[in-house]
């Protein structure tokens, strides 16, 4: 976590209204403003809060410094604390700076690779009307961030300030603009030669060979390039300060006029030019396109500005000629002296109004031209090109050293057939690290080229769109990373939407197949229920089967002959009529255990419990507690335990019971979640969770922790003196 104060370079430009308008503007993006909050104001409405804060600032007439404090809190990539935690962090930071009672507006932005919060604070106290300036706020912010990281388990950042302000500004420029700063270039190209210089002539010669000059500025030295860009010499290296240089080379000797800037291209002729920094791709051609386009934009902007200035001059000249004509007419008129004086005043006022209107119109047109041909930094130009579909620009963004892959709850793929679903999503934006943000309904999906990430709180529709996008990009074999709750939602969404995919994780794939089988069984049961009714026809050509509402369902030529699991008449009895008393002597039997004995799979002869009666799920209603039950409560309990385990708490791994776990397991207890009983079975170091019905839960309560329990593939539990459930 990083906290940074953003000071205003010009106090006259400080504007609380403009700052709040910026941080609360969603810019027509789904993924920009997560939420906004107003603190210590009479109203939570932003417009009313701005009016109130502006009025309070206006009541302090003595303060000459900036009355607004702009603070940014940024979190590590992948960290997304809840809104409640963010509000607590905001409160702790503001109280630590001494602004706990001050009015403030905060907004959380999520349109970049790092979640960050903007806080606009009124430095004027709302009741005392005094200004508060936090002393050494950068050190205070570092200590506050360390405490917050420990309290909320955030990733630790280095909050020790080892750089001066100019170094930090240069690093910020390189990170945001994506080009090398003059400071870094001087250090890389000529710092060693400057250290080796034994006289002022040699020192100036090294700078001249690189298109640089050393100038006195204030009490120190600055190094300037041919375009006038400057950097403090002591910032380049501490031993280049004025005191240390004069101690090593003697009293400062300025560059002689005969060897001035005109000869700066001698020697190697290497001069500073902004170049892309930290890229794993060769961006030479792309950067040449960028420079050419920016040059064209500058030329167009200058040309159109010139036209606007000429148009303004014509309008002003026309207004002056009209005013001159009016004064001549007034002079020749026969009006009285007082009337002429009034007319002269009106003519002068009209002239001033025309000139003001021409200036305002010119200013508006200049601003519009600037917006159309706005100069862009290298990284911003790449973002704009990537948003318009330029693949080279997108790859350049993703090749930056600062770019990292998505983490947390993500969806990827490892191959398989790519299936075109025709997913329709709207482009919401592109970050400076090449992450594309799509809008799908109320959800936002991030794409870094290797993985997809769905925004927090997304609906099942958003997860479905993400799965279909993953199949289009990576193939039908899908990988899922993240929390247990997210994985459970992905599996459920894939089954409910009927997406023909395969999970690379065998555990998730078993869960998907189990849910898919149960869904198919329930669908067949519902179809059978629709076909069962009063007075239904059973045989005969063209007979139909009617439900209780009288609605008929056509079964084909011979009516009920098409029902599943029903053989021809007289060939095989229906399931409910099999294995009855007349066949008792030919059936395999097993003795019931007595006492506290428990029936295990080894005590049963082959083919009894394992084979059992043939299933006819299409003809029977679903029974609570039978088979591998699809339980939202089980998924909820597993997600809660897995979250604690991932936080470092000593909790064993929890997962759903599957067919591969059949056998003798160790009883680990019973739990209840939202009224549903969950049986915990321990297998090695893993706890399997199996939903059970109330009668079985009552019987399981007699067991002790560690007792052996026999469980079948379908989840049937066999206990002593009872039937398998």
XYZ file of C-alpha atoms in Angstrom:
725
model
C 0.000 0.000 0.000
C 1.309 3.438 -0.940
C 0.003 6.837 0.205
C 1.020 9.948 -1.709
C 0.189 13.624 -1.366
C -0.336 15.399 -4.702
C 0.521 19.086 -4.197
C -0.644 21.841 -6.514
C 2.169 23.588 -8.390
C 0.129 26.789 -8.514
C -2.029 27.748 -5.557
C -4.254 29.832 -7.838
C -5.234 26.656 -9.681
C -6.311 24.877 -6.494
C -10.019 24.125 -6.799
C -11.923 21.727 -4.529
C -14.857 21.680 -6.962
C -12.683 20.652 -9.919
C -10.897 17.982 -7.871
C -14.135 16.358 -6.681
C -15.584 16.532 -10.181
C -12.542 14.683 -11.510
C -12.435 11.910 -8.906
C -16.201 11.297 -9.105
C -16.439 11.316 -12.917
C -16.962 7.782 -14.264
C -15.959 8.906 -17.803
C -18.635 6.603 -19.208
C -16.791 3.546 -17.888
C -18.203 0.633 -15.938
C -14.853 -0.003 -14.236
C -13.781 3.393 -12.916
C -15.572 4.647 -9.804
C -16.253 1.845 -7.332
C -17.937 4.145 -4.819
C -17.810 7.689 -3.431
C -18.287 8.844 0.143
C -18.695 12.199 1.884
C -17.468 12.711 5.454
C -18.185 15.469 8.017
C -20.561 17.355 5.713
C -24.213 18.138 6.329
C -25.269 16.267 3.196
C -23.929 13.176 1.437
C -24.807 14.677 -1.947
C -21.646 15.625 -3.829
C -23.016 18.910 -5.165
C -24.158 20.029 -1.721
C -20.843 18.926 -0.181
C -18.873 20.962 -2.738
C -20.952 24.077 -1.993
C -20.493 23.586 1.755
C -16.720 23.042 1.558
C -16.254 25.998 -0.795
C -18.185 28.220 1.619
C -16.057 27.071 4.572
C -12.849 27.747 2.624
C -14.127 31.200 1.707
C -14.648 32.055 5.388
C -10.896 31.759 5.999
C -9.393 34.894 4.486
C -5.945 34.767 6.099
C -4.540 31.497 4.761
C -2.380 32.004 1.679
C -1.404 28.367 1.080
C -3.416 25.672 -0.679
C -6.656 25.001 1.203
C -7.238 21.588 -0.418
C -5.269 18.420 0.361
C -5.269 15.777 -2.393
C -4.243 12.326 -1.181
C -3.964 9.082 -3.180
C -3.929 5.609 -1.597
C -2.778 2.862 -3.967
C -2.824 -0.898 -3.364
C -0.728 -3.690 -4.819
C -1.902 -5.251 -8.067
C -4.476 -7.927 -7.271
C -5.389 -6.521 -3.835
C -9.055 -5.529 -3.539
C -10.084 -4.871 0.072
C -13.794 -4.677 0.787
C -15.554 -1.310 0.880
C -15.807 -1.513 4.675
C -12.053 -2.032 4.982
C -11.390 0.824 2.545
C -13.512 3.181 4.642
C -11.621 2.171 7.788
C -8.298 2.729 6.019
C -9.448 6.175 4.870
C -10.517 7.091 8.398
C -7.213 5.907 9.910
C -5.109 7.818 7.372
C -7.051 11.075 7.783
C -6.987 10.887 11.576
C -3.263 10.151 11.514
C -2.658 13.305 9.439
C -4.806 15.401 11.768
C -7.762 15.694 9.379
C -10.171 13.463 11.289
C -12.666 16.305 11.890
C -12.184 17.942 8.494
C -14.585 17.704 5.578
C -13.554 15.323 2.825
C -14.783 13.481 -0.257
C -13.256 10.157 -1.296
C -13.644 8.017 -4.405
C -12.303 4.543 -5.163
C -11.097 3.992 -8.741
C -10.706 0.533 -10.282
C -9.988 1.425 -13.929
C -6.240 0.846 -13.603
C -4.117 -2.169 -12.729
C -3.907 -0.988 -9.121
C -6.986 -0.236 -7.051
C -6.576 3.288 -5.668
C -8.503 5.845 -3.641
C -8.570 9.611 -4.131
C -9.287 11.712 -1.028
C -10.065 15.430 -1.371
C -9.690 17.022 2.085
C -10.654 20.532 3.150
C -7.665 21.804 5.147
C -9.892 24.456 6.774
C -11.502 23.177 9.989
C -15.318 23.396 9.649
C -15.863 25.020 13.077
C -12.585 26.704 14.040
C -11.992 27.913 10.457
C -8.224 27.475 10.903
C -5.965 25.800 8.362
C -4.049 22.632 9.233
C -0.858 21.673 7.389
C 0.490 18.260 8.320
C 4.195 18.456 9.179
C 6.446 15.893 7.453
C 3.386 14.206 6.036
C 5.452 11.820 3.868
C 7.019 10.284 6.984
C 3.690 10.151 8.799
C 2.068 8.469 5.795
C 4.827 5.848 5.702
C 4.268 4.897 9.347
C 0.490 4.839 8.914
C 0.771 2.582 5.857
C 3.000 0.137 7.736
C 0.466 -0.136 10.565
C -2.449 -0.588 8.134
C -0.600 -3.292 6.178
C -0.071 -5.274 9.368
C -3.619 -4.768 10.635
C -5.408 -5.812 7.437
C -2.870 -8.319 6.106
C -1.901 -6.321 3.019
C 1.306 -6.855 1.071
C 4.198 -4.949 2.583
C 5.797 -2.044 0.725
C 9.033 -0.242 1.453
C 8.087 3.066 3.056
C 11.642 4.239 3.765
C 12.343 7.452 1.833
C 15.747 6.989 0.166
C 15.255 9.409 -2.736
C 14.905 13.151 -2.987
C 11.776 14.727 -4.431
C 13.231 15.231 -7.912
C 14.233 11.557 -8.115
C 10.712 10.527 -7.171
C 9.254 12.814 -9.823
C 11.569 11.352 -12.471
C 10.621 7.814 -11.447
C 6.925 8.729 -11.600
C 7.398 10.176 -15.075
C 9.121 7.025 -16.337
C 6.453 4.796 -14.812
C 3.446 6.739 -16.114
C 4.783 8.088 -19.410
C 6.834 5.017 -20.297
C 9.887 7.008 -21.494
C 13.343 7.473 -20.017
C 13.911 10.663 -18.026
C 16.860 13.017 -18.466
C 18.035 12.035 -14.979
C 18.256 8.332 -15.864
C 19.838 9.078 -19.244
C 22.627 11.208 -17.742
C 23.349 8.549 -15.129
C 23.499 5.849 -17.790
C 25.444 7.700 -20.490
C 27.992 10.026 -18.910
C 28.054 9.787 -15.106
C 31.240 7.680 -15.015
C 33.012 10.122 -17.352
C 31.925 13.073 -15.214
C 33.402 11.360 -12.171
C 36.676 10.837 -14.065
C 36.990 14.481 -15.203
C 40.067 16.129 -13.639
C 39.327 19.749 -14.613
C 36.467 22.013 -15.508
C 37.437 21.841 -19.195
C 37.190 18.050 -19.189
C 33.917 18.242 -17.268
C 32.408 20.652 -19.814
C 33.794 18.564 -22.697
C 32.003 15.427 -21.470
C 28.738 17.328 -21.162
C 29.225 18.980 -24.560
C 29.744 15.586 -26.244
C 26.325 14.565 -24.934
C 24.556 17.789 -25.875
C 24.468 19.046 -22.277
C 25.608 22.167 -20.449
C 26.311 22.957 -16.789
C 24.691 26.147 -15.518
C 24.547 27.950 -12.195
C 21.062 28.137 -10.771
C 20.449 29.541 -7.304
C 23.021 28.101 -4.904
C 23.826 25.063 -7.036
C 24.297 23.622 -10.504
C 21.824 22.285 -13.049
C 22.496 20.155 -16.125
C 20.457 21.281 -19.150
C 19.948 19.752 -22.592
C 19.519 21.500 -25.954
C 15.727 21.835 -25.415
C 16.086 23.576 -22.054
C 15.155 20.528 -19.958
C 17.049 20.668 -16.665
C 17.968 18.397 -13.778
C 19.836 19.275 -10.595
C 23.433 18.099 -10.697
C 23.255 16.946 -7.068
C 20.237 14.797 -7.977
C 22.239 12.986 -10.656
C 24.876 12.190 -8.020
C 25.613 13.589 -4.577
C 29.272 14.240 -5.485
C 28.163 16.529 -8.347
C 26.864 19.179 -5.973
C 28.412 22.631 -6.227
C 30.369 22.321 -3.012
C 31.909 18.939 -3.828
C 32.680 19.837 -7.452
C 34.439 23.062 -6.461
C 36.311 21.163 -3.774
C 37.533 18.682 -6.408
C 37.967 20.903 -9.510
C 38.484 24.350 -8.005
C 36.388 27.488 -8.375
C 33.697 27.078 -10.983
C 34.696 28.006 -14.525
C 31.801 28.563 -16.873
C 31.789 27.294 -20.431
C 33.793 29.603 -22.698
C 31.872 31.300 -25.470
C 34.057 29.907 -28.266
C 33.230 26.349 -27.224
C 29.607 26.941 -26.370
C 26.447 25.185 -27.236
C 27.137 25.462 -30.949
C 29.777 22.758 -30.656
C 27.730 20.487 -28.447
C 27.350 17.881 -31.203
C 31.098 17.167 -31.401
C 32.547 13.825 -30.457
C 30.077 10.959 -30.474
C 27.165 13.271 -31.099
C 24.905 11.439 -28.632
C 22.128 13.660 -27.266
C 19.159 13.012 -25.019
C 15.897 12.067 -26.668
C 12.969 10.504 -24.822
C 12.914 6.786 -25.607
C 10.698 3.931 -24.434
C 12.026 2.380 -21.269
C 11.670 -1.120 -19.851
C 10.197 -3.032 -22.796
C 10.723 -6.661 -23.787
C 9.872 -5.850 -27.421
C 11.591 -3.763 -30.071
C 9.365 -0.684 -30.270
C 11.558 1.360 -32.620
C 9.075 1.448 -35.502
C 6.126 1.967 -33.185
C 7.878 4.841 -31.404
C 8.694 6.403 -34.790
C 4.962 6.280 -35.610
C 4.259 7.933 -32.269
C 6.739 10.765 -32.857
C 5.490 11.343 -36.395
C 1.870 11.465 -35.279
C 2.671 13.822 -32.408
C 4.552 16.127 -34.799
C 1.563 16.170 -37.143
C -0.743 16.908 -34.229
C 1.439 19.824 -33.148
C 1.458 21.231 -36.679
C -2.323 20.923 -37.025
C -2.847 22.440 -33.595
C -0.610 25.419 -34.393
C -2.252 25.954 -37.775
C -5.777 25.878 -36.381
C -4.810 28.107 -33.468
C -3.418 30.600 -35.943
C -6.706 30.565 -37.856
C -8.628 31.141 -34.626
C -6.398 34.085 -33.678
C -6.839 35.619 -37.116
C -10.603 35.191 -36.872
C -10.582 36.853 -33.440
C -8.555 39.771 -34.815
C -11.039 40.200 -37.672
C -13.971 40.220 -35.272
C -12.296 42.758 -33.003
C -11.394 44.997 -35.950
C -14.977 44.789 -37.201
C -16.263 45.690 -33.746
C -13.886 48.667 -33.554
C -14.919 49.905 -37.001
C -18.580 49.594 -36.027
C -17.911 51.497 -32.786
C -16.015 54.202 -34.679
C -18.914 54.568 -37.087
C -21.348 54.821 -34.179
C -19.283 57.579 -32.562
C -19.189 59.480 -35.875
C -22.958 59.216 -36.224
C -23.429 60.334 -32.633
C -21.093 63.279 -33.221
C -23.038 64.472 -36.266
C -26.406 63.995 -34.613
C -28.420 66.884 -33.210
C -28.814 65.290 -29.802
C -28.168 67.224 -26.663
C -24.857 66.997 -24.854
C -26.250 64.705 -22.144
C -27.870 62.415 -24.719
C -24.639 62.194 -26.726
C -22.743 61.334 -23.565
C -25.143 58.479 -22.875
C -24.912 57.250 -26.472
C -21.100 57.362 -26.363
C -21.185 55.270 -23.174
C -23.522 52.738 -24.785
C -21.300 52.508 -27.865
C -18.225 51.971 -25.687
C -20.007 49.326 -23.628
C -21.131 47.570 -26.799
C -17.553 47.582 -28.104
C -16.211 46.068 -24.889
C -18.927 43.402 -24.986
C -18.072 42.531 -28.593
C -14.367 42.286 -27.772
C -15.084 40.116 -24.721
C -17.345 37.848 -26.767
C -14.648 37.476 -29.442
C -12.037 36.607 -26.808
C -14.323 34.070 -25.112
C -15.200 32.451 -28.415
C -11.529 32.290 -29.330
C -10.663 30.700 -25.995
C -13.407 28.086 -26.375
C -12.260 27.223 -29.888
C -8.638 26.993 -28.755
C -9.645 24.586 -25.989
C -11.665 22.482 -28.430
C -8.692 22.348 -30.816
C -6.424 21.356 -27.947
C -8.770 18.519 -26.977
C -8.869 17.261 -30.575
C -5.098 17.417 -30.941
C -4.037 16.893 -27.347
C -0.367 15.934 -26.925
C -0.051 12.454 -25.474
C 2.643 10.638 -23.602
C 3.978 7.408 -25.064
C 1.987 5.159 -22.707
C -1.250 7.110 -23.248
C -0.773 6.938 -27.020
C -0.327 3.162 -26.784
C -3.532 2.905 -24.733
C -5.494 4.917 -27.289
C -4.163 2.846 -30.165
C -4.830 -0.408 -28.315
C -8.410 0.696 -27.615
C -8.920 1.205 -31.354
C -7.688 -2.318 -32.131
C -3.958 -1.811 -32.793
C -2.381 -5.175 -31.901
C 1.195 -3.828 -31.983
C 0.342 -1.138 -29.438
C -1.372 -3.680 -27.183
C 1.642 -6.004 -27.318
C 3.945 -3.079 -26.516
C 1.914 -2.285 -23.407
C 2.002 -5.898 -22.277
C 5.766 -6.086 -22.911
C 6.570 -3.309 -20.448
C 8.669 -4.429 -17.480
C 6.029 -3.018 -15.159
C 3.325 -5.243 -16.657
C 2.339 -8.254 -14.565
C -0.302 -10.888 -15.072
C -3.673 -10.863 -13.376
C -3.888 -12.579 -10.006
C -6.660 -13.681 -7.695
C -9.901 -15.108 -9.091
C -8.934 -15.741 -12.721
C -9.926 -17.984 -15.633
C -7.434 -19.295 -18.195
C -6.901 -22.200 -20.547
C -4.304 -24.755 -21.622
C -5.546 -25.766 -25.053
C -8.287 -27.831 -26.579
C -10.715 -26.976 -29.327
C -11.574 -23.281 -29.539
C -15.326 -22.823 -29.688
C -16.782 -19.642 -31.162
C -19.726 -18.502 -29.049
C -20.141 -15.066 -30.597
C -19.880 -13.371 -27.201
C -20.837 -9.698 -27.411
C -18.977 -7.442 -24.990
C -18.252 -3.721 -25.002
C -14.724 -2.362 -24.655
C -14.521 -0.315 -21.457
C -10.858 0.687 -21.547
C -7.213 -0.402 -21.636
C -4.778 0.042 -18.750
C -1.144 1.102 -19.086
C -0.077 -2.499 -18.552
C -2.136 -3.782 -21.468
C -5.089 -5.165 -19.523
C -8.271 -4.832 -21.578
C -11.455 -4.144 -19.615
C -14.692 -5.341 -21.205
C -18.226 -4.545 -20.103
C -20.736 -7.403 -20.077
C -24.031 -6.200 -18.648
C -23.464 -5.261 -15.014
C -20.119 -7.088 -14.884
C -16.631 -6.112 -15.992
C -14.122 -8.625 -17.369
C -10.366 -7.972 -17.472
C -8.135 -9.612 -20.088
C -4.324 -9.528 -19.852
C -3.778 -11.837 -22.824
C -3.259 -14.971 -20.701
C -6.123 -14.910 -18.214
C -9.534 -13.369 -17.610
C -10.706 -11.837 -14.361
C -14.293 -10.996 -13.472
C -15.020 -7.995 -11.276
C -15.986 -8.581 -7.681
C -19.695 -9.173 -7.102
C -20.369 -10.176 -10.702
C -23.533 -12.078 -11.528
C -23.779 -15.580 -12.949
C -24.290 -14.011 -16.386
C -20.916 -12.293 -16.088
C -19.230 -15.566 -15.139
C -20.894 -17.291 -18.088
C -19.633 -14.621 -20.495
C -16.129 -14.970 -19.041
C -16.197 -18.758 -19.515
C -17.332 -18.453 -23.117
C -14.667 -15.803 -23.793
C -12.039 -18.105 -22.282
C -13.123 -20.937 -24.584
C -12.865 -18.638 -27.605
C -9.380 -17.447 -26.639
C -7.690 -20.399 -24.954
C -9.637 -23.530 -25.914
C -12.092 -25.830 -24.171
C -9.688 -26.968 -21.402
C -10.162 -24.308 -18.740
C -8.012 -23.471 -15.722
C -9.480 -21.701 -12.690
C -7.464 -19.966 -9.952
C -8.627 -18.189 -6.844
C -10.748 -18.815 -3.787
C -12.793 -21.951 -3.195
C -16.002 -19.922 -3.384
C -15.048 -18.558 -6.819
C -14.223 -22.040 -8.102
C -17.554 -23.369 -6.844
C -19.415 -20.547 -8.617
C -17.534 -21.235 -11.855
C -18.399 -24.949 -11.746
C -22.051 -24.198 -11.007
C -22.213 -21.616 -13.819
C -20.652 -24.014 -16.329
C -23.218 -26.700 -15.483
C -26.243 -24.395 -15.397
C -25.297 -22.771 -18.717
C -24.522 -26.102 -20.367
C -21.075 -24.972 -21.534
C -19.156 -27.885 -23.151
C -15.837 -27.364 -21.399
C -13.348 -29.455 -19.432
C -11.613 -28.245 -16.272
C -7.884 -28.906 -16.097
C -8.184 -29.416 -12.331
C -9.384 -33.016 -11.779
C -11.221 -32.038 -8.585
C -13.214 -29.328 -10.374
C -13.864 -31.676 -13.280
C -15.284 -34.330 -10.911
C -17.507 -31.700 -9.320
C -18.686 -30.575 -12.747
C -19.554 -34.103 -13.832
C -21.311 -34.824 -10.549
C -23.409 -31.668 -10.822
C -24.069 -32.401 -14.485
C -25.313 -35.913 -13.680
C -27.560 -34.648 -10.893
C -28.900 -31.929 -13.164
C -29.684 -34.504 -15.849
C -31.424 -36.750 -13.306
C -33.535 -33.871 -11.996
C -34.466 -32.869 -15.531
C -35.592 -36.414 -16.338
C -37.579 -36.565 -13.104
C -39.339 -33.324 -13.970
C -40.167 -34.661 -17.417
C -41.578 -37.819 -15.863
C -43.647 -35.776 -13.409
C -45.154 -33.779 -16.268
C -46.240 -37.007 -17.923
C -48.010 -38.381 -14.848
C -51.617 -37.310 -14.359
C -55.244 -38.260 -13.849
C -57.041 -40.171 -16.552
C -53.974 -40.519 -18.753
C -54.128 -42.712 -21.770
C -51.559 -45.513 -21.766
C -51.906 -47.395 -25.010
C -53.393 -47.096 -28.408
C -52.403 -45.370 -31.571
C -51.875 -41.649 -31.066
C -52.622 -41.765 -27.358
C -51.344 -38.904 -25.206
C -50.298 -38.616 -21.577
C -52.065 -35.836 -19.668
C -51.030 -34.065 -16.519
C -53.237 -32.886 -13.693
C -54.035 -29.646 -15.479
C -55.344 -31.476 -18.489
C -52.447 -30.475 -20.722
C -51.371 -33.362 -22.902
C -47.890 -34.426 -23.918
C -47.492 -36.425 -27.139
C -45.330 -39.522 -26.741
C -45.360 -40.784 -30.289
C -47.007 -43.658 -32.081
C -47.436 -46.152 -29.232
C -47.963 -43.890 -26.235
C -46.061 -45.083 -23.149
C -43.698 -47.332 -25.081
C -41.191 -44.438 -25.220
C -40.861 -44.048 -21.434
C -37.278 -44.567 -20.260
C -36.249 -47.809 -18.463
C -39.510 -49.570 -19.366
C -39.196 -52.772 -21.437
C -41.799 -54.412 -23.573
C -44.877 -55.908 -21.932
C -44.108 -59.275 -20.254
C -40.361 -59.125 -20.836
C -39.114 -57.520 -17.633
C -40.986 -56.249 -14.557
C -40.799 -52.566 -13.663
C -38.169 -51.559 -11.056
C -40.607 -51.403 -8.149
C -41.649 -55.023 -8.799
C -38.171 -56.528 -8.886
C -36.387 -58.439 -6.052
C -39.626 -59.248 -4.226
C -40.457 -62.190 -1.921
C -40.889 -64.715 -4.725
C -37.210 -64.187 -5.636
C -35.918 -64.093 -2.047
C -34.148 -67.458 -2.210
C -32.052 -66.390 -5.193
C -30.900 -63.031 -3.769
C -27.606 -62.433 -1.991
C -27.991 -61.681 1.719
C -25.887 -60.023 4.404
C -26.186 -60.266 8.163
C -26.991 -57.120 10.200
C -24.234 -56.257 12.685
C -25.071 -56.022 16.371
C -23.910 -53.775 19.162
C -21.622 -50.974 18.150
C -20.314 -52.813 15.117
C -20.396 -50.981 11.830
C -21.009 -52.567 8.470
C -17.990 -52.036 6.233
C -17.538 -52.737 2.551
C -15.319 -55.738 3.364
C -18.163 -57.491 5.230
C -20.459 -57.461 2.237
C -20.336 -60.190 -0.358
C -19.536 -59.102 -3.861
C -22.424 -57.744 -5.812
C -24.711 -56.868 -2.864
C -24.047 -53.282 -1.834
C -21.828 -52.505 -4.778
C -24.373 -53.574 -7.355
C -27.667 -53.079 -5.544
C -30.911 -52.523 -7.346
C -30.671 -51.047 -10.822
C -31.249 -47.306 -10.793
C -34.302 -45.898 -12.468
C -33.871 -42.243 -11.634
C -36.095 -41.160 -14.469
C -39.076 -42.852 -12.778
C -38.608 -41.767 -9.173
C -38.787 -38.532 -7.245
C -35.622 -37.022 -5.771
C -35.060 -38.145 -2.170
C -33.465 -35.807 0.344
C -30.097 -37.161 1.416
C -29.766 -39.735 -1.367
C -26.727 -39.806 -3.589
C -24.252 -36.938 -4.023
C -26.523 -34.044 -3.130
C -25.939 -30.676 -4.795
C -25.726 -28.397 -1.756
C -25.111 -24.678 -1.753
C -24.587 -24.898 2.019
C -21.717 -27.359 1.521
C -20.060 -25.038 -0.979
C -20.512 -22.141 1.428
C -18.933 -24.060 4.312
C -16.016 -25.217 2.138
C -15.390 -21.678 0.902
C -15.346 -20.364 4.482
C -12.839 -23.006 5.646
C -10.629 -22.575 2.586
C -10.512 -18.829 3.096
C -9.208 -19.336 6.639
C -6.652 -21.863 5.415
C -5.341 -19.454 2.773
C -4.952 -16.777 5.457
C -2.485 -19.050 7.260
C -4.846 -20.427 9.927
C -4.176 -24.078 10.805
C -7.187 -25.544 8.982
C -6.974 -28.693 6.800
C -8.025 -28.579 3.186
C -11.805 -29.001 2.672
C -13.565 -30.168 -0.496
C -16.756 -31.868 -1.651
C -17.067 -35.649 -1.299
C -16.724 -37.343 -4.700
C -17.059 -40.848 -6.091
C -13.303 -41.380 -5.895
C -13.445 -41.040 -2.087
C -15.581 -44.185 -1.639
C -14.347 -46.556 1.060
C -13.597 -46.435 4.761
C -13.057 -42.890 6.010
C -12.552 -41.333 9.424
C -15.474 -39.528 11.092
C -14.487 -35.859 11.644
C -17.755 -34.435 12.954
C -21.067 -32.882 11.932
C -21.750 -29.270 11.032
C -24.898 -27.306 10.295
C -25.055 -24.483 7.762
C -28.386 -22.720 7.225
C -30.236 -25.748 8.619
C -28.458 -28.314 6.425
C -26.487 -31.119 8.111
C -22.985 -31.681 6.729
C -20.940 -34.822 7.466
C -17.176 -34.303 7.719
C -15.062 -37.280 6.630
C -11.288 -37.212 6.949
C -9.164 -38.863 4.299
C -5.434 -38.463 4.922
C -5.001 -34.676 5.405
C -8.159 -33.697 3.515
C -11.659 -33.259 4.948
C -14.471 -34.337 2.620
C -17.859 -32.644 3.111
C -21.011 -34.686 2.431
C -24.592 -33.367 2.948
C -26.879 -35.809 4.816
C -30.547 -35.832 5.754
C -31.887 -35.398 9.280
C -32.434 -39.123 10.154
C -28.871 -39.964 9.156
C -27.537 -36.911 11.014
C -29.276 -38.105 14.185
C -27.658 -41.531 13.853
C -24.223 -40.088 13.119
C -24.293 -38.047 16.328
C -23.627 -41.279 18.265
C -20.199 -41.623 16.637
C -16.956 -40.337 18.101
C -14.242 -38.398 16.317
C -11.971 -40.842 14.526
C -14.509 -43.673 14.155
C -14.433 -45.496 10.828
C -17.314 -44.826 8.432
C -18.059 -46.780 5.247
C -19.275 -44.588 2.388
C -20.244 -45.734 -1.104
C -19.598 -44.048 -4.439
C -23.067 -42.519 -4.421
C -22.599 -41.166 -0.896
C -24.522 -43.995 0.828
C -23.512 -44.493 4.467
C -23.789 -47.928 6.097
C -24.158 -48.105 9.890
C -24.735 -50.975 12.297
C -28.378 -52.101 12.814
C -29.684 -50.038 9.951
C -30.038 -49.657 6.254
C -27.665 -47.793 4.010
C -28.755 -44.227 3.421
